[in-house]
Coordinates of C-alpha atoms in Angstrom, one line a residue:
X1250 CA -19.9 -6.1 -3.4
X1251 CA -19.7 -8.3 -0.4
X1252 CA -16.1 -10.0 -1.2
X1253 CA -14.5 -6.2 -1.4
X1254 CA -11.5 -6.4 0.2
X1255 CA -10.2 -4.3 3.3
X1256 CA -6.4 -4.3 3.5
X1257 CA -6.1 -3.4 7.1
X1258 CA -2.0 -3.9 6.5
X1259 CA 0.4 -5.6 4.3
X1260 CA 2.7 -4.8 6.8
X1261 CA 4.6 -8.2 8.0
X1262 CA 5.8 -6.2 10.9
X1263 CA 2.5 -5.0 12.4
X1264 CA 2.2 -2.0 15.0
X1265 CA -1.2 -1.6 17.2
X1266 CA -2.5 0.7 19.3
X1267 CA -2.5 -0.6 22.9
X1268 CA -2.1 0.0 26.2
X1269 CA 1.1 1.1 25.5
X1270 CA -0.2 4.4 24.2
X1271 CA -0.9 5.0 27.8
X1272 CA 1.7 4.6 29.0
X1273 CA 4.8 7.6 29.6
X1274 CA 7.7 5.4 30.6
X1275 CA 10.1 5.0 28.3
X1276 CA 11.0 1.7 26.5
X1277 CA 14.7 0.6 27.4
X1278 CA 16.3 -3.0 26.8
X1279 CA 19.4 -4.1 28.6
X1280 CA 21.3 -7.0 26.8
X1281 CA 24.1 -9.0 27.5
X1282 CA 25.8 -11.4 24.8
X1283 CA 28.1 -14.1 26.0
X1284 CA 30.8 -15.1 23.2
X1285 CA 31.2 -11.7 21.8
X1286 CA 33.2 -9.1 23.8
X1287 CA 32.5 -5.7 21.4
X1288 CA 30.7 -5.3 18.0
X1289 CA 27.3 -3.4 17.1
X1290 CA 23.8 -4.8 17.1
X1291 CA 21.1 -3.5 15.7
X1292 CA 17.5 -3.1 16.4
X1293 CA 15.6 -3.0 13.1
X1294 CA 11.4 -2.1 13.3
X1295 CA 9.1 -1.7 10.4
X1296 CA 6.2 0.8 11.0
X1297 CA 4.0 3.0 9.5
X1298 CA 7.4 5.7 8.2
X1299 CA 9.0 2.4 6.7
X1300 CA 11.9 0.9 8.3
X1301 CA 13.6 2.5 11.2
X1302 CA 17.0 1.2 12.6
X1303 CA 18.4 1.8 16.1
X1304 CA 22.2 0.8 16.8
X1305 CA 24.0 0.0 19.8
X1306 CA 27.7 -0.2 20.7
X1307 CA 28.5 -3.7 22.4
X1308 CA 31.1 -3.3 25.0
X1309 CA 32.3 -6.5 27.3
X1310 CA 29.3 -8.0 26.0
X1311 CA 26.7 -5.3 27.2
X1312 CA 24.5 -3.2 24.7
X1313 CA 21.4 -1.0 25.6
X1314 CA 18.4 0.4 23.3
X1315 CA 16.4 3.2 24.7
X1316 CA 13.5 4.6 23.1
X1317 CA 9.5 5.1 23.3
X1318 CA 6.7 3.4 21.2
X1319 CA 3.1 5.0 21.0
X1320 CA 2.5 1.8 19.3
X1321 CA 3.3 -1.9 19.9
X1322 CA 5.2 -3.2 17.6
X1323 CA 7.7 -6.1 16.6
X1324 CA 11.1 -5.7 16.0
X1325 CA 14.5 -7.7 14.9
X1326 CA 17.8 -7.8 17.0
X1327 CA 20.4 -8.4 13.8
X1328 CA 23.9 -8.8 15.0
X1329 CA 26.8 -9.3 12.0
X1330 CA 29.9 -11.4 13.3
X1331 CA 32.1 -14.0 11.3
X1332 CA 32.2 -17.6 12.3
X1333 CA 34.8 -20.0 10.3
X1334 CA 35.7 -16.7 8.2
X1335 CA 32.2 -16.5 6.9
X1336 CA 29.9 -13.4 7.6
X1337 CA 27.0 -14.2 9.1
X1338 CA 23.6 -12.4 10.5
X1339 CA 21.9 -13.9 13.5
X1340 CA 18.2 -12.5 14.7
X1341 CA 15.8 -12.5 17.4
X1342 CA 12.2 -11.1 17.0
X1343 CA 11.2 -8.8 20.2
X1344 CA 8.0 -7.1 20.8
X1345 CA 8.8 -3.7 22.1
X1346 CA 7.2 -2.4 25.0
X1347 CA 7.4 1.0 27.2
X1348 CA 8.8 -0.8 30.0
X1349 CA 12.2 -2.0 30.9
X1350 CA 13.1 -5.2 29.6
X1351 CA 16.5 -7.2 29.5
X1352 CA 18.1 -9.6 27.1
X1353 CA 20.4 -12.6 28.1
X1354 CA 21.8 -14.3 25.2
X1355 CA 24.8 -16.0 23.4
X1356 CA 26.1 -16.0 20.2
X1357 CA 25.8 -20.0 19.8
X1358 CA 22.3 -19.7 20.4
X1359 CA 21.1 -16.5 19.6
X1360 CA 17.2 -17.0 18.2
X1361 CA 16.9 -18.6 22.2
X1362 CA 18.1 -15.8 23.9
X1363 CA 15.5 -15.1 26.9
X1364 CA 14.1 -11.4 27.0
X1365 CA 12.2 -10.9 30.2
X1366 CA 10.4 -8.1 32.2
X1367 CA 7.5 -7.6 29.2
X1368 CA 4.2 -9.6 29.8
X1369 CA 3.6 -9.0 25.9
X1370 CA 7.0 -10.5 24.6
X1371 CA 5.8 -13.2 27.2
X1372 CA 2.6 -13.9 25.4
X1373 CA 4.4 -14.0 22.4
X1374 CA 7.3 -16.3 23.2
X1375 CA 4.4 -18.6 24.9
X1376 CA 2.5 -18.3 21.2
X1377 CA 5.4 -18.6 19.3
X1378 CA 6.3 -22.1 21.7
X1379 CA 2.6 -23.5 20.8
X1380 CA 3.3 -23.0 16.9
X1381 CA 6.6 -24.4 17.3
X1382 CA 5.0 -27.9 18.9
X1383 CA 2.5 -27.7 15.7
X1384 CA 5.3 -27.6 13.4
X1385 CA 7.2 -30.2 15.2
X1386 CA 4.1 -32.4 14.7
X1387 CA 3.8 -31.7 11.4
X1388 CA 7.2 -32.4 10.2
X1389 CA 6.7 -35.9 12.2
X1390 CA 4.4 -36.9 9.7
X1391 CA 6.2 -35.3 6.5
X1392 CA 9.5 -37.6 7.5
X1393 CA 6.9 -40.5 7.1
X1394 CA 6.0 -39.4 3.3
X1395 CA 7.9 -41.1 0.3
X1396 CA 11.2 -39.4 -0.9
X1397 CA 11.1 -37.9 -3.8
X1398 CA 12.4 -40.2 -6.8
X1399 CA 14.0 -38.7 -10.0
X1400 CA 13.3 -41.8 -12.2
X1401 CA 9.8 -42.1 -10.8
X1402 CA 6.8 -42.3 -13.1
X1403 CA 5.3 -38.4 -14.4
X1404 CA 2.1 -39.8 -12.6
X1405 CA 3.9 -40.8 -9.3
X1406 CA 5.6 -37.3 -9.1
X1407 CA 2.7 -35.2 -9.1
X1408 CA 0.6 -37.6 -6.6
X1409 CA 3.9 -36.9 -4.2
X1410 CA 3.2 -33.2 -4.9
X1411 CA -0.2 -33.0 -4.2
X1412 CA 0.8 -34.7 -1.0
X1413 CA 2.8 -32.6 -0.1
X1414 CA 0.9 -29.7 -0.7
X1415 CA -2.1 -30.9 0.9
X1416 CA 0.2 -31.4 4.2
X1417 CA 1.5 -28.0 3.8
X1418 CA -2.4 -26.9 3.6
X1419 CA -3.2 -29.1 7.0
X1420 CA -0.1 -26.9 8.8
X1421 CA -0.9 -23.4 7.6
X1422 CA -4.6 -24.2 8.9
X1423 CA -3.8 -25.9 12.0
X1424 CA -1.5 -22.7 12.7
X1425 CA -4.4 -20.3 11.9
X1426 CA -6.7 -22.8 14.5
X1427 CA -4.1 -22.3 17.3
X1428 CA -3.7 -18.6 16.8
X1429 CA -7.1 -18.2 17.3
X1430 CA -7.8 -20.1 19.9
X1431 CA -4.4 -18.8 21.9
X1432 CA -6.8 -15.3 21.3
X1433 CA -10.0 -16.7 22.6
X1434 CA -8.6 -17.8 25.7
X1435 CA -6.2 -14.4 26.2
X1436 CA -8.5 -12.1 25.1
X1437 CA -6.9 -8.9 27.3
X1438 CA -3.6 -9.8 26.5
X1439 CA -2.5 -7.1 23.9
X1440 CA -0.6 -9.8 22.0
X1441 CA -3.8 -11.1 20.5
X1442 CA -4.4 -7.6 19.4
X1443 CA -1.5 -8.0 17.7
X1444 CA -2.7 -11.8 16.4
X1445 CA -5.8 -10.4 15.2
X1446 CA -4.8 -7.6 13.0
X1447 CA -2.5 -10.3 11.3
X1448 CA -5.5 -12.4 10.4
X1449 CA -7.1 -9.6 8.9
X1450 CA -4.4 -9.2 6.6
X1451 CA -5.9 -9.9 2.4
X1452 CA -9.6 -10.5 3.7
X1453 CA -12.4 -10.2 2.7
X1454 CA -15.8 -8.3 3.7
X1455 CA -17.0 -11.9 4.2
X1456 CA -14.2 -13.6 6.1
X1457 CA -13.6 -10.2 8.0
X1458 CA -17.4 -10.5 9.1
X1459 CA -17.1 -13.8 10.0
X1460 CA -13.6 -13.1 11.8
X1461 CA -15.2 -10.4 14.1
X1462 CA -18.6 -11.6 15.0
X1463 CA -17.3 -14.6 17.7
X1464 CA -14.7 -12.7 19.1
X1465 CA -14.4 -13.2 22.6
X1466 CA -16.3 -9.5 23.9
X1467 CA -13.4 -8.6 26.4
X1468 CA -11.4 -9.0 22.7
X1469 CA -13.9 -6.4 20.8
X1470 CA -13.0 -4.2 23.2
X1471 CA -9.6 -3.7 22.9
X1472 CA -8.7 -0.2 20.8
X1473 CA -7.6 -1.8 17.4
X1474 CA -10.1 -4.5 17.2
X1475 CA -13.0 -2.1 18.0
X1476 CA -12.0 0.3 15.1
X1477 CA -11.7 -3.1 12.8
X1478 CA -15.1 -3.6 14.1
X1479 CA -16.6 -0.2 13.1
X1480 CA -14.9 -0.5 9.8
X1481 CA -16.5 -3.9 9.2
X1482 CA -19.9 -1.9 9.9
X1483 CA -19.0 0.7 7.6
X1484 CA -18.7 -1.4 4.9
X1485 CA -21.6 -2.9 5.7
X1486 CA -23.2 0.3 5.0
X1487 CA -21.0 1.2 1.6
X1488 CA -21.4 -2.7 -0.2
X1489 CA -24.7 -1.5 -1.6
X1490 CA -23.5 -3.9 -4.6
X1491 CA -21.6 -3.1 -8.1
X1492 CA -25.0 -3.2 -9.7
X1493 CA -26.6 -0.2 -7.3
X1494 CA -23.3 1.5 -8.2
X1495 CA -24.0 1.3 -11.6
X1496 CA -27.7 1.4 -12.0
X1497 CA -29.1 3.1 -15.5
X1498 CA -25.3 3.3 -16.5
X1499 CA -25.1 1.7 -20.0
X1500 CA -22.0 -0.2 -21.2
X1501 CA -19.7 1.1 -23.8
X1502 CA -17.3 0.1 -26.1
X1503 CA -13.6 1.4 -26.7
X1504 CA -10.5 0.4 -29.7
X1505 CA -7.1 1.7 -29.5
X1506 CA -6.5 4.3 -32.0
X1507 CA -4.2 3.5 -34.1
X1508 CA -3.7 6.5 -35.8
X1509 CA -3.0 8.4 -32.7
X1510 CA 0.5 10.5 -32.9
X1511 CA 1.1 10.6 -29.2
X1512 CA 2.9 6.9 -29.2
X1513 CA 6.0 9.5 -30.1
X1514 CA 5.8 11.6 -27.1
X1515 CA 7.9 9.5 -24.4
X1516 CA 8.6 10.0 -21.0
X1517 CA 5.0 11.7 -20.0
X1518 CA 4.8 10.8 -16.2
X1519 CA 1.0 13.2 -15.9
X1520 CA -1.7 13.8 -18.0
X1521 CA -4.2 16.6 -18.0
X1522 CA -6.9 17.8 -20.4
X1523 CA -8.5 21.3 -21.7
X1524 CA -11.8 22.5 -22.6
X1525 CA -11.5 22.0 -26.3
X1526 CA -10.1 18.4 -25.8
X1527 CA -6.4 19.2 -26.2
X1528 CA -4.4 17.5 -24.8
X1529 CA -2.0 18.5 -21.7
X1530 CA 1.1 16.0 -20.7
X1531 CA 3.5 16.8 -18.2
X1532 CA 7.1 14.9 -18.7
X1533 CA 10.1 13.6 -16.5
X1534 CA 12.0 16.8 -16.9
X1535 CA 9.4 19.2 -16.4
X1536 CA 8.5 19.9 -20.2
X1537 CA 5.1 20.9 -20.5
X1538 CA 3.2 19.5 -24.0
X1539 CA 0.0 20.3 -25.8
X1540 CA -1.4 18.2 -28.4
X1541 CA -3.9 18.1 -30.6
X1542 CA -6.7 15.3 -30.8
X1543 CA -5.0 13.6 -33.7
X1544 CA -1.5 13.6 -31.6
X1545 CA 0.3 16.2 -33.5
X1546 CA 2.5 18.6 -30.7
X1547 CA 1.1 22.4 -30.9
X1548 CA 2.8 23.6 -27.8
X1549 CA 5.6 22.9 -25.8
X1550 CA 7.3 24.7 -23.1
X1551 CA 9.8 24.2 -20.0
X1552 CA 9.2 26.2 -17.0
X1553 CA 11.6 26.6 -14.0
X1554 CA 11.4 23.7 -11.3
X1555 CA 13.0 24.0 -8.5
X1556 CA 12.1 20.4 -7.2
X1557 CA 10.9 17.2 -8.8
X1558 CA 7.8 17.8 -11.0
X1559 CA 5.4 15.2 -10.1
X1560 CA 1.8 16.2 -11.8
X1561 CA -0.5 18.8 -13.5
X1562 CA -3.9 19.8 -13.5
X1563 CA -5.6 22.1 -15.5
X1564 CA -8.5 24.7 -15.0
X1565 CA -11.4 25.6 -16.9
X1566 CA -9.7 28.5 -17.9
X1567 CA -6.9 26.5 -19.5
X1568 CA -4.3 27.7 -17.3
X1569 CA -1.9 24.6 -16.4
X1570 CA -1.1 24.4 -12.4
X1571 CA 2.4 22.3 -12.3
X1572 CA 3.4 20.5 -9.2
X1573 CA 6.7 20.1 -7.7
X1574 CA 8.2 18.5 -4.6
X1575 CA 11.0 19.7 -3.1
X1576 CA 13.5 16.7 -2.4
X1577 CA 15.7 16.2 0.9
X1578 CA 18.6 14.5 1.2
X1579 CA 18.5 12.0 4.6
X1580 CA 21.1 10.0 5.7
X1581 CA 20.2 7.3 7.7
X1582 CA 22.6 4.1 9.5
X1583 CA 21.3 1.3 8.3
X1584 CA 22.8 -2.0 9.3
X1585 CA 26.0 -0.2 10.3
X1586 CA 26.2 1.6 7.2
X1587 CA 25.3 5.2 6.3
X1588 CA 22.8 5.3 3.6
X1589 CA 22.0 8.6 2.0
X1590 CA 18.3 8.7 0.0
X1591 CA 16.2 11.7 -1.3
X1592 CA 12.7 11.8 -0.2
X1593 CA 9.9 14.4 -0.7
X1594 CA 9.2 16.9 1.6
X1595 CA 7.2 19.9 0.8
X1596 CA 5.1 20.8 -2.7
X1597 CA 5.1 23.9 -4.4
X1598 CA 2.2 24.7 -7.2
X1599 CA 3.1 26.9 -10.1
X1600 CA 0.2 27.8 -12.6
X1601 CA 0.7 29.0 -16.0
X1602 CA -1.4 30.0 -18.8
X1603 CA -1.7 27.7 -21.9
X1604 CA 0.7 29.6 -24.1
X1605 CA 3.1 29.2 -20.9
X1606 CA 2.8 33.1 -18.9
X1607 CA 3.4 32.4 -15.3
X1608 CA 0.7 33.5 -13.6
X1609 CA 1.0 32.4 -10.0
X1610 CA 2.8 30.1 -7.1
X1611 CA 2.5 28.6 -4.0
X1612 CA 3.3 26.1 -1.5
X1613 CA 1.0 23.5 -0.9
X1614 CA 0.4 23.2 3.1
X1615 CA 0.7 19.7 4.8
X1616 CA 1.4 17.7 1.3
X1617 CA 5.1 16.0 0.9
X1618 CA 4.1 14.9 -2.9
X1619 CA 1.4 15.5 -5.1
X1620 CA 1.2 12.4 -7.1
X1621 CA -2.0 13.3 -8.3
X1622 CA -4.4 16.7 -8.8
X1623 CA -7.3 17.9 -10.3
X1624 CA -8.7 21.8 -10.3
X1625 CA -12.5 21.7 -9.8
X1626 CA -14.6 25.1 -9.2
X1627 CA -12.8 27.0 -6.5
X1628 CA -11.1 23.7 -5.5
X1629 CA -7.5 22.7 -6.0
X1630 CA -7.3 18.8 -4.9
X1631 CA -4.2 16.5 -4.6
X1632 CA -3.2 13.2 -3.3
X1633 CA -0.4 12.7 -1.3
X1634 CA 1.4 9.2 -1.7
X1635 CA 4.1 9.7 1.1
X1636 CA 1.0 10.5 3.6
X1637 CA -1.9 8.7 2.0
X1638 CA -4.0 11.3 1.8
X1639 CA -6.2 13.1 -0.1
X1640 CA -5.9 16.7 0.4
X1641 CA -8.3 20.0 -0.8
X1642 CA -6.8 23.4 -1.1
X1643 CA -8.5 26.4 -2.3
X1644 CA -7.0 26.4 -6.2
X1645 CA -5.5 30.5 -5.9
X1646 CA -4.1 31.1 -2.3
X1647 CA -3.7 26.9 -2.1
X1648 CA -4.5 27.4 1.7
X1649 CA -5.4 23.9 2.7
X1650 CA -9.5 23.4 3.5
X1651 CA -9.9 19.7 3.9
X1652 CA -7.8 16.0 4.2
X1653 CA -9.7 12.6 3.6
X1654 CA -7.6 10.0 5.3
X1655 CA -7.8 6.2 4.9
X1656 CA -6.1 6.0 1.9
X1657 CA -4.0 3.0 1.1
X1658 CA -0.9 4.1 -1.5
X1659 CA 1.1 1.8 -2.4
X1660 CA 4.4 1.9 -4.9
X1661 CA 4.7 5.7 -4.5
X1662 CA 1.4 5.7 -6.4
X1663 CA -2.0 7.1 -5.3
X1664 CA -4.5 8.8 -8.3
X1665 CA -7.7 9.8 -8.3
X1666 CA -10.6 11.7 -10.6
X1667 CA -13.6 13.5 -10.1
X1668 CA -16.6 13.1 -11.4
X1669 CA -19.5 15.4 -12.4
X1670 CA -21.6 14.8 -9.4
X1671 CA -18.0 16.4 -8.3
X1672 CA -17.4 13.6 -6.4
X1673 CA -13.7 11.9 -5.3
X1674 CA -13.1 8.8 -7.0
X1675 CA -9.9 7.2 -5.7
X1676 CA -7.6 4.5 -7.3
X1677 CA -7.2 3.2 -3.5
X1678 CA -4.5 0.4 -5.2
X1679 CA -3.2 -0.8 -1.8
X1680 CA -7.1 -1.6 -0.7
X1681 CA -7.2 -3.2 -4.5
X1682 CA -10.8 -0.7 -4.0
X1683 CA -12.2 2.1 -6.2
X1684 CA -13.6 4.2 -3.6
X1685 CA -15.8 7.5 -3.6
X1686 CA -15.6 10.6 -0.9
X1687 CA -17.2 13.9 -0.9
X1688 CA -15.5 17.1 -0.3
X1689 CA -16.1 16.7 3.8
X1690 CA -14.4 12.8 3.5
X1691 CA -17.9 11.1 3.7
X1692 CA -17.5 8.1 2.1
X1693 CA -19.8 7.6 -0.6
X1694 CA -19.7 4.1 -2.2
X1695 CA -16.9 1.2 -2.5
X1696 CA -15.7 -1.9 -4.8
X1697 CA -13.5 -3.9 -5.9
X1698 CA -11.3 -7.2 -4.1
X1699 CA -8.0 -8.5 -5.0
X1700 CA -8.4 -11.1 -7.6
X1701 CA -8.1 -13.1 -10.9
X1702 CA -11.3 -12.6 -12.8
X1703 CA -12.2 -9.2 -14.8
X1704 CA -14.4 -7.5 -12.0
X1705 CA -11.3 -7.9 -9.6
X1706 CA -8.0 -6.3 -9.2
X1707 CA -4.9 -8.0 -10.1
X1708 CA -1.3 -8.1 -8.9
X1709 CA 0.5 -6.4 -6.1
X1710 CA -1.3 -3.4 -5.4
X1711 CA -3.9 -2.3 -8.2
X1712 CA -5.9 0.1 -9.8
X1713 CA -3.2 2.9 -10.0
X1714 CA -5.5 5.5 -12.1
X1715 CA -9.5 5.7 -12.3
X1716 CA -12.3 7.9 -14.3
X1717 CA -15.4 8.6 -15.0
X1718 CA -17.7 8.8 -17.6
X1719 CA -20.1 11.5 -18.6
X1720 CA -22.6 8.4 -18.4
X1721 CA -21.3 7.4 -15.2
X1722 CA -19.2 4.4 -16.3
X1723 CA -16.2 4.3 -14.2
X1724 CA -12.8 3.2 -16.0
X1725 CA -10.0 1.7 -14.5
X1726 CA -6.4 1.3 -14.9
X1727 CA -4.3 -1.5 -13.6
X1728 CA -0.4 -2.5 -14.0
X1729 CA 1.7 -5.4 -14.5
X1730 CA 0.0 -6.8 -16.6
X1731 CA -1.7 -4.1 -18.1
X1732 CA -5.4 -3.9 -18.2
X1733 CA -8.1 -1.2 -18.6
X1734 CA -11.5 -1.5 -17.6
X1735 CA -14.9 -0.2 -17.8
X1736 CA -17.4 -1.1 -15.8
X1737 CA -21.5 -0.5 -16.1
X1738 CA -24.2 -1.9 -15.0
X1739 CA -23.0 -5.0 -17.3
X1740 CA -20.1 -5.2 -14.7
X1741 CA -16.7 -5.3 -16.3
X1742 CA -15.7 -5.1 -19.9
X1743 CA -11.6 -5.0 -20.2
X1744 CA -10.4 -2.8 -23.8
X1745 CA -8.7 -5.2 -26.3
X1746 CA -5.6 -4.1 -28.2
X1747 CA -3.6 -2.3 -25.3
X1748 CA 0.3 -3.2 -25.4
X1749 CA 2.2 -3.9 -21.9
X1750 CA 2.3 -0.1 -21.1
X1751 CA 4.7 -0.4 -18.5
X1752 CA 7.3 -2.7 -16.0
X1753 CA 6.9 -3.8 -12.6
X1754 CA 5.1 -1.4 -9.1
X1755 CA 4.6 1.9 -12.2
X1756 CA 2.4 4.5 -12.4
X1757 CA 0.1 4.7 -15.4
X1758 CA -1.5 8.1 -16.1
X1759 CA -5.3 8.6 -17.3
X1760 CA -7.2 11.4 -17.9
X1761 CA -11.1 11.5 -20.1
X1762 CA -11.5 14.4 -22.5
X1763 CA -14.8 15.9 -22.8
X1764 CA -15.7 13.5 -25.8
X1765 CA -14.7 10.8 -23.3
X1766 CA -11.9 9.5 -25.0
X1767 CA -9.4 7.8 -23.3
X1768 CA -5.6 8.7 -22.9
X1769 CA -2.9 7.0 -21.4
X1770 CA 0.9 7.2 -21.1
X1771 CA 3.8 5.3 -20.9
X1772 CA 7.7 6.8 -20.7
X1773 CA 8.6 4.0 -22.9
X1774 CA 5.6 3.6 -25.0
X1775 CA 4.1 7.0 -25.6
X1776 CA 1.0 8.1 -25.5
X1777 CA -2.3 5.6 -26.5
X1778 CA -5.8 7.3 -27.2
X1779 CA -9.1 5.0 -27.3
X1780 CA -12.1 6.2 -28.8
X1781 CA -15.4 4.8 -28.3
X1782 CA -17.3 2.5 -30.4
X1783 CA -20.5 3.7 -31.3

């Protein structure tokens, strides 16, 4: 599908690789601040590990960051002071580079401060000037416009609104124009390395192709564009088309099942699902539950957790592998503030047999969190949210044989399914992509773009949960609102008669019996079944 979309960042604070990678010095910034004689500022970045704050003491006006950045990367200089008894935050956006740099400034006019001694801070104060003029230019023109008049005809209001917008449409474009061309005619400078992996941001196959192919060459050949380059060829090479994907695979028909106990069984955050098409749901607190295929609770059991159970998989012996993460608690000084949070940082897999025997355990090399799993042969396979990866163990020592990378997680969520062909189908949500990878990370097929209409994926970040079909239909799940799919070689056919499952960025879980009904769960809403319509 040519209008697939590749999410190279939805990062607003973008990092590169540059030259900067080769370079061993460190980075240090030496700032003076006239008006303020001691205080704390802050240096705030946003990168690939989330955001990361540096502070500094100011003493007679002097403060100094030292540090080293593999990548370039923006950051913000916040400094807090009062002014007329009012609190107040003033800020002043500096790309960081290895290199010594120094900062002369005043609290009166803080944004202005001049930073010197980085040629790509340069480039970026000299862009940043150019879009400044355009907006200057712009807002000429808008003072010209009528002012907006309360008593003023329906009619007459929305022409002045579609004025508006269409001068707001002019600006954003003439913006775009002059970023370009700024690139085009600096095409070593690393700073339009930087400007082009911001235009990729939400494109499509199409406009990404179109964006690369008249790049200056001197620009191709900087390290970040090249690899958007080879990735635009890769696609290239995986777009073979929803209806390839799909070929000889007949549509189907689902209808919620109404009779279906499980809409009593809340707070099921995993689902799994045995040979004889019982059903295996792992809950917030750990509780494992087996039910019937009418809904009705045969089984339940609580084993010991040392960590925070996050998913389950089970064999085709039936036994129930239960993972955990361990969770650390980090304190962190955040806008001169200490702010404790728990995070994930190591797995550990305990299986069980179905009546609930322990059997075995293990930690799970290399994974933080195991939002999702499957057990396939000899294979134990996971997804890791925290490092966006999707990682293969072997399913009884759990010694880790293989990582597929290029995953794009998003809300703590990152699910996946395998197939019969046992193939990896991901829910990549934060590339709004289903995409398929064999045991050695060969990537196999792709679809999906960010979008409105049924054969497109909705919302922030979307699917969260995928499956296949004995036929080969592929089923998706997305949140917010919800909406399951099935595609064929019909395309897309969404299931009627599915309530709002869940709130906001939330996981939903999925898993296909061997009848290939589906299940889904909610914490609040239980558990909903669809059978297919023959």
């Amino acid at each position: 599908m040519k209008n697939t979309l590749l999410i190279l960042s939805v990062l607003m604070a973008l990092f590169i690789a540059g030259k900067s990678v080769e370079n061993n010095n460190p980075f240090i910034l030496n700032g003076h601040i006239s008006g303020i004689s001691k205080g704390e500022i802050v240096l705030l970045t946003f990168a690939e590990k989330g955001y990361q704050t540096d502070t500094s003491e100011i003493v007679n006006g002097n403060f100094q960051f030292k540090g080293y950045y593999p990548k370039l990367i923006m950051g913000t200089l916040r400094l807090k002071l009062k002014r007329n008894g009012e609190e107040m935050v003033l800020k002043k956006q500096i790309m960081l580079e290895n290199v010594k740099m120094n900062f002369n400034g005043s609290v009166n006019d803080f944004e202005n401060a001049k930073i010197t001694g980085s040629g790509i801070h340069d480039d970026y104060e000299r862009c940043k000037e150019g879009k400044k003029q355009i907006r200057l230019k712009y807002e000429r023109i808008k003072q010209s416009f009528p002012k907006y008049n309360p008593n003023a005809s329906d009619e007459d209001k929305k022409a002045l609104q579609a004025k508006y917008a269409k001068h707001k449409k002019k600006l954003n474009a003439a913006i775009k124009q002059y970023e370009k061309d700024f690139m085009q005619k600096n095409p070593n400078a690393l700073y339009s390395s930087y400007l082009f992996e911001k235009a990729t941001i939400f494109r499509s196959y199409e406009q990404l192709y179109e964006l690369v192919k008249d790049l200056h060459p001197d620009l191709k050949k900087q390290p970040y564009v090249a690899k958007v380059i080879s990735k635009v060829e890769n696609m290239r090479r995986l777009e073979i088309g929803l209806d390839k994907i799909m070929d000889g695979v007949d549509p189907v028909s689902y209808q919620v099942d109404k009779e279906y106990k499980g809409k009593r069984v809340l707070d099921v955050i995993y689902l799994a699902s045995f040979k004889n098409n019982e059903l295996c749901a792992l809950k917030k607190d750990g509780t494992i539950i087996i039910l019937d295929e009418v809904g009705k609770v045969t089984k339940r059991f609580k084993p010991t957790i040392s960590g925070k159970p996050t998913a389950i998989s089970v064999d085709i012996e039936d036994n129930i592998y239960v993972f955990s993460s361990e969770m650390k608690l980090v304190k962190k000084k955040i806008r001169g503030r200490m702010v404790s949070k728990e995070l994930p940082v190591g797995v550990e897999c305990q299986i069980f047999s179905k009546e609930g025997e322990a059997i075995n355990k293990y930690n799970l090399s290399g994974v933080h969190i195991a939002s999702g799993s499957r057990v396939v042969d000899q294979h134990l396979i996971v997804s890791d949210c925290k490092l966006k990866k999707i990682q293969i163990h072997d399913r009884t020592s759990g010694e880790l044989l293989k990582e597929i990378d290029d995953m794009r997680a998003c809300c703590g969520i990152l699910d996946f399914s395998v197939n019969q062909k046992k193939e990896i189908i991901v829910a990549n949500l934060g590339a709004f992509r289903v995409q398929g990878f064999d045991y050695n990370g060969n990537s196999l097929m792709a679809f999906g773009k960010r979008g409105k209409e049924v054969l497109d994926f909705h919302g922030c970040c979307n699917p969260v949960s995928v499956a296949t079909l004995s036929s080969g239909a592929i089923v998706t799940v997305e949140k917010d609102p919800t909406r399951i799919k099935v595609y064929s070689n019909k395309g897309a056919k969404q299931i009627d008669g599915i309530e709002e499952l869940v709130k906001g960025c939330t996981y939903i879980p999925m898993i296909v019996d061997n009848k290939d009904n589906l299940y889904l769960a909610s914490e609040e809403k239980g558990i909903v079944k669809c059978c297919m319509v023959k």
